[in-house]
């Protein structure tokens, strides 16, 4: 159940123009001498489901059975289980209880993050609670997720909430959705029940265009098919085609999800040390070099940067070539998302924070947009209305924006789009047209999850009031 | 009474040899976990430096803030750090850590501001929580006031800290950018949503923000990063012989601030520290690990959390950390 290690030969998949590598699909393989733990890669997972689906129990089970719960944490949970339920089995759902306010009220307030490592892979698990503020929490958790686990209660089958969770995952561009059909013990592991859910979730996912889905039967309470196999029935045999939930999480391939085609490098910070910085740098840079040093620091959002490549600086459209790519550890032959690097250009051109380096053959006019249409998830008590003035933060740019029109609103029960004469209320999702004071170098969200995303900020309160995905 | 390193044991990692570039694999093949976490942290630090007026980096000489310093080098060199370093000194710190703190700041050529809890006490702004006659007492609460005073005096609007979400369950719910009101308080029920890698650093009047670039790192990640980057640590992180007393299941160093009580026996044991806080509340673990590799191996095999094992301040109640954060604690 471990990810195959491609070893140093992975270098061979890198191609001159970087495009073929996107389909190459090799897993991570840094320095060969690194220990196996250092070689581990990272999978960001969000869970969706309500308390009744057994989500907390599932997460507790994942942590507990993968031996990630330490003795003092377990003692706390055992003591709390006895206080709450009397003597008996440990209530694993208590492992994920965060704050006293939550424990007192038996609710979950906000997105919580859990960490565990098994074999070659580490997981960051965003645990998004299910009742009040659900949309806001799930959108937040899914915004950074590679994979979403949607919990389905086997007794209830696919319900409205299942459709909603799957829809939000697809809206947020999550390419891997795993349906964990929980409480299979309560339906006596009835194959027909599972197949019906499998058929329906597969149909919904196809409709929504989710490229990679898996449906896995489990019992979180009894620990069956979560981490350990337990006794699954003959229709779900112990073989590679029928993984446990964790087995699937450990092997799902996400390295091809990144956009390695369209070069996007939003400039975050201009490094201009000047001669005054000579005393902090030791031998590496001479005072002369520091005097002229001008590097553009940022995190690659898409594509591959290579020295010698011609680039355009947007929105100005000025052209230059990449002279070199620097890090504290030396120069790099190439850089791709999500690396943080410092880029030097061959020419002394004017580049500042908020500018984006893109490939030479890109259509600058099409990329720089003063008007965008986006799916917005609204997160404020005061509704979003046509004509409203807001701030948009997109990559490293913050600009003033005006809501031109709220085009529609999603009925989160039927998932139908409907007119939105009153704008968008708290936790509503709808299509919005926005005009911008400063042009944004933007892509459709489903093409690049970094250059296609923005947040909305209320100028009066400075609160983050929405998240948007550009069409 | 002063700690003596075990004879002949190397307490520091070997001086850094020239290292191979870390990105030896092709960028297109993806990053290792540590490099992905590193890149995320660098991104956070640059965003804050770009969007806030006067940040500071909280540097205690502890392992997490040592990692922050390396990340700051990665984010801003060959430029200077666009912020000073700030340490809130309770006056009860390990000498080895203070020596390291000053030396590291000098090596980096960056400005270090030390705010003394003793000054806050002398000014009558807080009462001293530490009482030599009261075992278990400490200045843990008082450092919050000194931190808030320093933030106000220097006009800091953002403080980088090395807190991680895996440390404690209140932290698991905290954002990377954690906003604090005029009194430094954290309101867990009213946090800004944090989507993608888009951080909203805009402040209301009187607010400031604590920024945790290594929120998503685990304790083991920190140790492995220290090993991979060959970062120097204060000597107390490695096994050394020290006079200790056993108290409430923990091993405390005998120091001017912590004397054996009646019935307690002073033992000389080989110990190391897993976290670094005040002498009055930080417990040691028995260990013979004298190299980073040995420490990493021990941490990977441990069955107890670092705060549960070595921090008396978090064992007071189930919600000890949550309460202190609401009052403005780091």
mmCIF file of N, CA and C in Angstrom, chain A residues 172-282:
data_model
loop_
_atom_site.group_PDB
_atom_site.id
_atom_site.type_symbol
_atom_site.label_atom_id
_atom_site.label_comp_id
_atom_site.label_asym_id
_atom_site.label_seq_id
_atom_site.Cartn_x
_atom_site.Cartn_y
_atom_site.Cartn_z
ATOM 1 N N UNK A 172 -14.895 23.930 -6.070
ATOM 2 C CA UNK A 172 -13.584 24.347 -5.583
ATOM 3 C C UNK A 172 -12.453 23.687 -6.359
ATOM 4 N N UNK A 173 -12.795 22.975 -7.426
ATOM 5 C CA UNK A 173 -11.771 22.417 -8.303
ATOM 6 C C UNK A 173 -11.052 21.221 -7.730
ATOM 7 N N UNK A 174 -11.668 20.550 -6.760
ATOM 8 C CA UNK A 174 -11.032 19.371 -6.177
ATOM 9 C C UNK A 174 -11.215 18.206 -7.148
ATOM 10 N N UNK A 175 -10.113 17.612 -7.564
ATOM 11 C CA UNK A 175 -10.172 16.608 -8.624
ATOM 12 C C UNK A 175 -10.386 15.190 -8.118
ATOM 13 N N UNK A 176 -10.209 15.009 -6.806
ATOM 14 C CA UNK A 176 -10.334 13.664 -6.232
ATOM 15 C C UNK A 176 -11.367 13.689 -5.113
ATOM 16 N N UNK A 177 -12.434 12.933 -5.294
ATOM 17 C CA UNK A 177 -13.458 12.849 -4.258
ATOM 18 C C UNK A 177 -13.610 11.383 -3.874
ATOM 19 N N UNK A 178 -13.582 11.135 -2.556
ATOM 20 C CA UNK A 178 -13.774 9.786 -2.054
ATOM 21 C C UNK A 178 -15.049 9.756 -1.223
ATOM 22 N N UNK A 179 -15.981 8.918 -1.635
ATOM 23 C CA UNK A 179 -17.207 8.759 -0.860
ATOM 24 C C UNK A 179 -16.980 7.632 0.144
ATOM 25 N N UNK A 180 -17.004 7.981 1.426
ATOM 26 C CA UNK A 180 -16.852 6.967 2.466
ATOM 27 C C UNK A 180 -18.256 6.607 2.933
ATOM 28 N N UNK A 181 -18.694 5.416 2.553
ATOM 29 C CA UNK A 181 -20.039 4.972 2.926
ATOM 30 C C UNK A 181 -19.938 4.358 4.313
ATOM 31 N N UNK A 182 -20.365 5.139 5.308
ATOM 32 C CA UNK A 182 -20.146 4.779 6.708
ATOM 33 C C UNK A 182 -21.359 4.049 7.299
ATOM 34 N N UNK A 183 -21.134 3.456 8.437
ATOM 35 C CA UNK A 183 -22.168 2.732 9.197
ATOM 36 C C UNK A 183 -22.654 1.503 8.426
ATOM 37 N N UNK A 184 -21.740 0.898 7.643
ATOM 38 C CA UNK A 184 -22.108 -0.324 6.908
ATOM 39 C C UNK A 184 -22.521 -1.436 7.872
ATOM 40 N N UNK A 185 -21.982 -1.405 9.088
ATOM 41 C CA UNK A 185 -22.375 -2.420 10.074
ATOM 42 C C UNK A 185 -23.867 -2.332 10.399
ATOM 43 N N UNK A 186 -24.427 -1.132 10.326
ATOM 44 C CA UNK A 186 -25.833 -0.962 10.683
ATOM 45 C C UNK A 186 -26.774 -1.426 9.579
ATOM 46 N N UNK A 187 -26.222 -1.671 8.372
ATOM 47 C CA UNK A 187 -27.059 -2.270 7.319
ATOM 48 C C UNK A 187 -26.554 -3.689 7.002
ATOM 49 N N UNK A 188 -25.857 -4.271 7.968
ATOM 50 C CA UNK A 188 -25.346 -5.648 7.843
ATOM 51 C C UNK A 188 -24.500 -5.856 6.589
ATOM 52 N N UNK A 189 -23.769 -4.828 6.216
ATOM 53 C CA UNK A 189 -22.891 -4.906 5.040
ATOM 54 C C UNK A 189 -23.662 -5.431 3.825
ATOM 55 N N UNK A 190 -24.848 -4.893 3.646
ATOM 56 C CA UNK A 190 -25.713 -5.293 2.534
ATOM 57 C C UNK A 190 -25.143 -4.740 1.221
ATOM 58 N N UNK A 191 -24.768 -5.629 0.308
ATOM 59 C CA UNK A 191 -24.134 -5.195 -0.934
ATOM 60 C C UNK A 191 -25.065 -4.295 -1.756
ATOM 61 N N UNK A 192 -26.362 -4.610 -1.782
ATOM 62 C CA UNK A 192 -27.296 -3.809 -2.577
ATOM 63 C C UNK A 192 -27.317 -2.353 -2.114
ATOM 64 N N UNK A 193 -27.276 -2.178 -0.788
ATOM 65 C CA UNK A 193 -27.257 -0.822 -0.241
ATOM 66 C C UNK A 193 -26.029 -0.081 -0.765
ATOM 67 N N UNK A 194 -24.863 -0.741 -0.680
ATOM 68 C CA UNK A 194 -23.624 -0.108 -1.131
ATOM 69 C C UNK A 194 -23.661 0.189 -2.623
ATOM 70 N N UNK A 195 -24.121 -0.779 -3.428
ATOM 71 C CA UNK A 195 -24.124 -0.598 -4.889
ATOM 72 C C UNK A 195 -25.034 0.561 -5.293
ATOM 73 N N UNK A 196 -26.155 0.695 -4.608
ATOM 74 C CA UNK A 196 -27.073 1.792 -4.942
ATOM 75 C C UNK A 196 -26.387 3.139 -4.695
ATOM 76 N N UNK A 197 -25.672 3.233 -3.569
ATOM 77 C CA UNK A 197 -24.962 4.476 -3.255
ATOM 78 C C UNK A 197 -23.819 4.697 -4.239
ATOM 79 N N UNK A 198 -23.149 3.621 -4.585
ATOM 80 C CA UNK A 198 -22.041 3.712 -5.540
ATOM 81 C C UNK A 198 -22.533 4.237 -6.894
ATOM 82 N N UNK A 199 -23.642 3.697 -7.344
ATOM 83 C CA UNK A 199 -24.197 4.107 -8.641
ATOM 84 C C UNK A 199 -24.583 5.582 -8.628
ATOM 85 N N UNK A 200 -25.248 5.977 -7.553
ATOM 86 C CA UNK A 200 -25.749 7.351 -7.480
ATOM 87 C C UNK A 200 -24.603 8.362 -7.332
ATOM 88 N N UNK A 201 -23.614 8.079 -6.476
ATOM 89 C CA UNK A 201 -22.500 9.019 -6.297
ATOM 90 C C UNK A 201 -21.665 9.098 -7.572
ATOM 91 N N UNK A 202 -21.551 7.980 -8.280
ATOM 92 C CA UNK A 202 -20.797 7.977 -9.528
ATOM 93 C C UNK A 202 -21.504 8.833 -10.573
ATOM 94 N N UNK A 203 -22.831 8.714 -10.598
ATOM 95 C CA UNK A 203 -23.618 9.487 -11.560
ATOM 96 C C UNK A 203 -23.486 10.987 -11.275
ATOM 97 N N UNK A 204 -23.625 11.359 -10.006
ATOM 98 C CA UNK A 204 -23.535 12.783 -9.638
ATOM 99 C C UNK A 204 -22.145 13.326 -9.992
ATOM 100 N N UNK A 205 -21.114 12.553 -9.685
ATOM 101 C CA UNK A 205 -19.741 13.014 -9.928
ATOM 102 C C UNK A 205 -19.486 13.208 -11.415
ATOM 103 N N UNK A 206 -20.036 12.306 -12.229
ATOM 104 C CA UNK A 206 -19.859 12.429 -13.677
ATOM 105 C C UNK A 206 -20.548 13.691 -14.174
ATOM 106 N N UNK A 207 -21.740 13.934 -13.641
ATOM 107 C CA UNK A 207 -22.496 15.135 -13.994
ATOM 108 C C UNK A 207 -21.691 16.399 -13.675
ATOM 109 N N UNK A 208 -21.005 16.374 -12.535
ATOM 110 C CA UNK A 208 -20.257 17.550 -12.080
ATOM 111 C C UNK A 208 -18.856 17.610 -12.689
ATOM 112 N N UNK A 209 -18.482 16.572 -13.417
ATOM 113 C CA UNK A 209 -17.186 16.572 -14.082
ATOM 114 C C UNK A 209 -16.006 16.342 -13.142
ATOM 115 N N UNK A 210 -16.228 15.613 -12.064
ATOM 116 C CA UNK A 210 -15.114 15.299 -11.162
ATOM 117 C C UNK A 210 -14.336 14.128 -11.762
ATOM 118 N N UNK A 211 -13.033 14.322 -12.040
ATOM 119 C CA UNK A 211 -12.318 13.311 -12.825
ATOM 120 C C UNK A 211 -12.015 12.003 -12.086
ATOM 121 N N UNK A 212 -11.833 12.059 -10.757
ATOM 122 C CA UNK A 212 -11.366 10.858 -10.059
ATOM 123 C C UNK A 212 -12.181 10.635 -8.796
ATOM 124 N N UNK A 213 -13.023 9.605 -8.802
ATOM 125 C CA UNK A 213 -13.788 9.329 -7.579
ATOM 126 C C UNK A 213 -13.615 7.875 -7.164
ATOM 127 N N UNK A 214 -13.769 7.643 -5.862
ATOM 128 C CA UNK A 214 -13.771 6.291 -5.313
ATOM 129 C C UNK A 214 -14.882 6.187 -4.282
ATOM 130 N N UNK A 215 -15.506 5.032 -4.221
ATOM 131 C CA UNK A 215 -16.560 4.795 -3.242
ATOM 132 C C UNK A 215 -16.112 3.621 -2.379
ATOM 133 N N UNK A 216 -16.021 3.857 -1.066
ATOM 134 C CA UNK A 216 -15.426 2.856 -0.173
ATOM 135 C C UNK A 216 -16.346 2.611 1.024
ATOM 136 N N UNK A 217 -16.740 1.337 1.244
ATOM 137 C CA UNK A 217 -17.602 1.036 2.393
ATOM 138 C C UNK A 217 -16.776 0.924 3.677
ATOM 139 N N UNK A 218 -17.265 1.537 4.763
ATOM 140 C CA UNK A 218 -16.529 1.477 6.031
ATOM 141 C C UNK A 218 -17.481 1.401 7.220
ATOM 142 N N UNK A 219 -16.925 1.057 8.368
ATOM 143 C CA UNK A 219 -17.591 1.320 9.636
ATOM 144 C C UNK A 219 -16.572 2.005 10.532
ATOM 145 N N UNK A 220 -16.751 3.324 10.704
ATOM 146 C CA UNK A 220 -15.782 4.082 11.513
ATOM 147 C C UNK A 220 -15.848 3.637 12.970
ATOM 148 N N UNK A 221 -17.063 3.364 13.437
ATOM 149 C CA UNK A 221 -17.231 2.998 14.844
ATOM 150 C C UNK A 221 -16.498 1.697 15.143
ATOM 151 N N UNK A 222 -16.647 0.708 14.262
ATOM 152 C CA UNK A 222 -16.014 -0.591 14.506
ATOM 153 C C UNK A 222 -14.606 -0.663 13.914
ATOM 154 N N UNK A 223 -14.233 0.357 13.176
ATOM 155 C CA UNK A 223 -12.891 0.369 12.622
ATOM 156 C C UNK A 223 -12.712 -0.559 11.429
ATOM 157 N N UNK A 224 -13.796 -0.866 10.722
ATOM 158 C CA UNK A 224 -13.694 -1.767 9.584
ATOM 159 C C UNK A 224 -13.402 -1.000 8.288
ATOM 160 N N UNK A 225 -12.325 -1.412 7.621
ATOM 161 C CA UNK A 225 -11.965 -0.884 6.302
ATOM 162 C C UNK A 225 -11.596 0.608 6.315
ATOM 163 N N UNK A 226 -11.211 1.115 7.493
ATOM 164 C CA UNK A 226 -10.739 2.504 7.559
ATOM 165 C C UNK A 226 -9.218 2.488 7.436
ATOM 166 N N UNK A 227 -8.551 1.977 8.489
ATOM 167 C CA UNK A 227 -7.102 1.780 8.434
ATOM 168 C C UNK A 227 -6.832 0.281 8.325
ATOM 169 N N UNK A 228 -7.435 -0.451 9.248
ATOM 170 C CA UNK A 228 -7.317 -1.916 9.206
ATOM 171 C C UNK A 228 -8.480 -2.476 8.386
ATOM 172 N N UNK A 229 -8.234 -3.613 7.779
ATOM 173 C CA UNK A 229 -9.255 -4.214 6.931
ATOM 174 C C UNK A 229 -10.450 -4.706 7.750
ATOM 175 N N UNK A 230 -10.166 -5.354 8.870
ATOM 176 C CA UNK A 230 -11.258 -5.959 9.630
ATOM 177 C C UNK A 230 -11.890 -7.060 8.795
ATOM 178 N N UNK A 231 -13.162 -7.357 9.062
ATOM 179 C CA UNK A 231 -13.790 -8.413 8.259
ATOM 180 C C UNK A 231 -14.799 -7.800 7.307
ATOM 181 N N UNK A 232 -14.321 -7.542 6.087
ATOM 182 C CA UNK A 232 -15.236 -7.062 5.051
ATOM 183 C C UNK A 232 -15.831 -8.284 4.355
ATOM 184 N N UNK A 233 -17.025 -8.119 3.791
ATOM 185 C CA UNK A 233 -17.679 -9.272 3.159
ATOM 186 C C UNK A 233 -17.015 -9.670 1.833
ATOM 187 N N UNK A 234 -17.447 -10.774 1.288
ATOM 188 C CA UNK A 234 -16.841 -11.325 0.064
ATOM 189 C C UNK A 234 -16.952 -10.357 -1.103
ATOM 190 N N UNK A 235 -17.999 -9.537 -1.108
ATOM 191 C CA UNK A 235 -18.145 -8.601 -2.241
ATOM 192 C C UNK A 235 -17.172 -7.426 -2.160
ATOM 193 N N UNK A 236 -16.459 -7.302 -1.042
ATOM 194 C CA UNK A 236 -15.400 -6.292 -0.950
ATOM 195 C C UNK A 236 -14.140 -6.985 -0.455
ATOM 196 N N UNK A 237 -13.512 -7.775 -1.322
ATOM 197 C CA UNK A 237 -12.415 -8.647 -0.900
ATOM 198 C C UNK A 237 -11.132 -7.864 -0.608
ATOM 199 N N UNK A 238 -10.222 -8.529 0.061
ATOM 200 C CA UNK A 238 -8.951 -7.930 0.452
ATOM 201 C C UNK A 238 -7.974 -7.979 -0.721
ATOM 202 N N UNK A 239 -8.149 -7.072 -1.676
ATOM 203 C CA UNK A 239 -7.191 -6.999 -2.781
ATOM 204 C C UNK A 239 -6.997 -5.546 -3.208
ATOM 205 N N UNK A 240 -6.085 -5.328 -4.130
ATOM 206 C CA UNK A 240 -5.695 -3.968 -4.496
ATOM 207 C C UNK A 240 -6.856 -3.166 -5.089
ATOM 208 N N UNK A 241 -7.804 -3.859 -5.701
ATOM 209 C CA UNK A 241 -8.931 -3.161 -6.325
ATOM 210 C C UNK A 241 -9.947 -2.699 -5.285
ATOM 211 N N UNK A 242 -9.799 -3.185 -4.070
ATOM 212 C CA UNK A 242 -10.747 -2.837 -3.007
ATOM 213 C C UNK A 242 -9.984 -2.317 -1.797
ATOM 214 N N UNK A 243 -9.460 -1.096 -1.873
ATOM 215 C CA UNK A 243 -8.602 -0.595 -0.799
ATOM 216 C C UNK A 243 -9.389 -0.213 0.452
ATOM 217 N N UNK A 244 -8.683 -0.161 1.570
ATOM 218 C CA UNK A 244 -9.253 0.499 2.737
ATOM 219 C C UNK A 244 -9.237 1.998 2.452
ATOM 220 N N UNK A 245 -9.937 2.766 3.286
ATOM 221 C CA UNK A 245 -9.961 4.211 3.069
ATOM 222 C C UNK A 245 -8.540 4.774 3.121
ATOM 223 N N UNK A 246 -7.784 4.393 4.162
ATOM 224 C CA UNK A 246 -6.428 4.925 4.277
ATOM 225 C C UNK A 246 -5.543 4.411 3.138
ATOM 226 N N UNK A 247 -5.739 3.145 2.765
ATOM 227 C CA UNK A 247 -4.960 2.593 1.661
ATOM 228 C C UNK A 247 -5.155 3.422 0.401
ATOM 229 N N UNK A 248 -6.387 3.858 0.190
ATOM 230 C CA UNK A 248 -6.666 4.699 -0.973
ATOM 231 C C UNK A 248 -5.989 6.063 -0.840
ATOM 232 N N UNK A 249 -6.093 6.667 0.350
ATOM 233 C CA UNK A 249 -5.480 7.985 0.564
ATOM 234 C C UNK A 249 -3.971 7.929 0.369
ATOM 235 N N UNK A 250 -3.386 6.780 0.712
ATOM 236 C CA UNK A 250 -1.928 6.656 0.601
ATOM 237 C C UNK A 250 -1.446 6.529 -0.833
ATOM 238 N N UNK A 251 -2.320 6.076 -1.697
ATOM 239 C CA UNK A 251 -1.848 5.787 -3.058
ATOM 240 C C UNK A 251 -2.447 6.693 -4.137
ATOM 241 N N UNK A 252 -3.457 7.492 -3.779
ATOM 242 C CA UNK A 252 -4.091 8.313 -4.816
ATOM 243 C C UNK A 252 -3.043 9.253 -5.406
ATOM 244 N N UNK A 253 -3.041 9.347 -6.736
ATOM 245 C CA UNK A 253 -2.000 10.082 -7.455
ATOM 246 C C UNK A 253 -2.457 11.525 -7.678
ATOM 247 N N UNK A 254 -1.752 12.487 -7.067
ATOM 248 C CA UNK A 254 -2.159 13.889 -7.236
ATOM 249 C C UNK A 254 -1.081 14.743 -7.888
ATOM 250 N N UNK A 255 0.065 14.142 -8.193
ATOM 251 C CA UNK A 255 1.178 14.971 -8.673
ATOM 252 C C UNK A 255 0.906 15.559 -10.052
ATOM 253 N N UNK A 256 -0.061 15.003 -10.775
ATOM 254 C CA UNK A 256 -0.363 15.556 -12.102
ATOM 255 C C UNK A 256 -1.420 16.649 -12.038
ATOM 256 N N UNK A 257 -1.888 16.989 -10.832
ATOM 257 C CA UNK A 257 -2.941 17.998 -10.725
ATOM 258 C C UNK A 257 -2.443 19.408 -11.001
ATOM 259 N N UNK A 258 -1.155 19.633 -10.754
ATOM 260 C CA UNK A 258 -0.646 20.988 -10.918
ATOM 261 C C UNK A 258 -0.626 21.385 -12.392
ATOM 262 N N UNK A 259 -0.828 22.660 -12.628
ATOM 263 C CA UNK A 259 -0.715 23.180 -13.983
ATOM 264 C C UNK A 259 0.761 23.420 -14.277
ATOM 265 N N UNK A 260 1.341 22.602 -15.157
ATOM 266 C CA UNK A 260 2.745 22.762 -15.519
ATOM 267 C C UNK A 260 2.879 23.361 -16.917
ATOM 268 N N UNK A 261 1.760 23.852 -17.437
ATOM 269 C CA UNK A 261 1.749 24.341 -18.807
ATOM 270 C C UNK A 261 1.819 25.860 -18.900
ATOM 271 N N UNK A 262 0.959 26.548 -18.131
ATOM 272 C CA UNK A 262 0.848 28.001 -18.266
ATOM 273 C C UNK A 262 1.698 28.683 -17.209
ATOM 274 N N UNK A 263 2.785 29.317 -17.641
ATOM 275 C CA UNK A 263 3.663 29.984 -16.688
ATOM 276 C C UNK A 263 2.956 31.168 -16.029
ATOM 277 N N UNK A 264 2.895 31.130 -14.684
ATOM 278 C CA UNK A 264 2.333 32.240 -13.918
ATOM 279 C C UNK A 264 3.208 32.441 -12.685
ATOM 280 N N UNK A 265 3.852 33.609 -12.605
ATOM 281 C CA UNK A 265 4.684 33.899 -11.438
ATOM 282 C C UNK A 265 4.306 35.272 -10.890
ATOM 283 N N UNK A 266 3.408 35.293 -9.898
ATOM 284 C CA UNK A 266 3.021 36.573 -9.288
ATOM 285 C C UNK A 266 4.158 37.078 -8.385
ATOM 286 N N UNK A 267 4.581 38.310 -8.621
ATOM 287 C CA UNK A 267 5.684 38.861 -7.825
ATOM 288 C C UNK A 267 5.153 39.319 -6.468
ATOM 289 N N UNK A 268 5.798 38.793 -5.414
ATOM 290 C CA UNK A 268 5.354 39.086 -4.056
ATOM 291 C C UNK A 268 6.163 40.203 -3.433
ATOM 292 N N UNK A 269 7.448 40.223 -3.753
ATOM 293 C CA UNK A 269 8.385 41.012 -2.958
ATOM 294 C C UNK A 269 9.603 41.251 -3.831
ATOM 295 N N UNK A 270 10.059 42.495 -3.886
ATOM 296 C CA UNK A 270 11.260 42.787 -4.657
ATOM 297 C C UNK A 270 12.446 42.824 -3.694
ATOM 298 N N UNK A 271 13.429 41.974 -3.957
ATOM 299 C CA UNK A 271 14.615 41.909 -3.098
ATOM 300 C C UNK A 271 15.643 42.893 -3.641
ATOM 301 N N UNK A 272 15.884 43.975 -2.899
ATOM 302 C CA UNK A 272 16.864 44.999 -3.286
ATOM 303 C C UNK A 272 17.741 45.302 -2.082
ATOM 304 N N UNK A 273 18.757 44.490 -1.849
ATOM 305 C CA UNK A 273 19.518 44.624 -0.598
ATOM 306 C C UNK A 273 20.355 45.897 -0.521
ATOM 307 N N UNK A 274 20.926 46.329 -1.644
ATOM 308 C CA UNK A 274 21.841 47.467 -1.591
ATOM 309 C C UNK A 274 23.120 47.102 -0.868
ATOM 310 N N UNK A 275 24.092 48.054 -0.895
ATOM 311 C CA UNK A 275 25.384 47.759 -0.271
ATOM 312 C C UNK A 275 25.264 47.571 1.228
ATOM 313 N N UNK A 276 24.272 48.201 1.821
ATOM 314 C CA UNK A 276 24.110 48.158 3.275
ATOM 315 C C UNK A 276 23.905 46.764 3.825
ATOM 316 N N UNK A 277 23.553 45.827 2.957
ATOM 317 C CA UNK A 277 23.278 44.474 3.435
ATOM 318 C C UNK A 277 24.515 43.586 3.397
ATOM 319 N N UNK A 278 25.678 44.187 3.060
ATOM 320 C CA UNK A 278 26.879 43.363 2.900
ATOM 321 C C UNK A 278 27.188 42.562 4.155
ATOM 322 N N UNK A 279 26.981 43.163 5.327
ATOM 323 C CA UNK A 279 27.388 42.488 6.556
ATOM 324 C C UNK A 279 26.469 41.347 6.956
ATOM 325 N N UNK A 280 25.344 41.158 6.301
ATOM 326 C CA UNK A 280 24.479 40.045 6.694
ATOM 327 C C UNK A 280 24.618 38.860 5.743
ATOM 328 N N UNK A 281 25.494 38.944 4.781
ATOM 329 C CA UNK A 281 25.498 37.919 3.739
ATOM 330 C C UNK A 281 26.764 37.095 3.598
ATOM 331 N N UNK A 282 27.730 37.303 4.464
ATOM 332 C CA UNK A 282 28.928 36.479 4.370
ATOM 333 C C UNK A 282 29.608 36.636 3.025
#
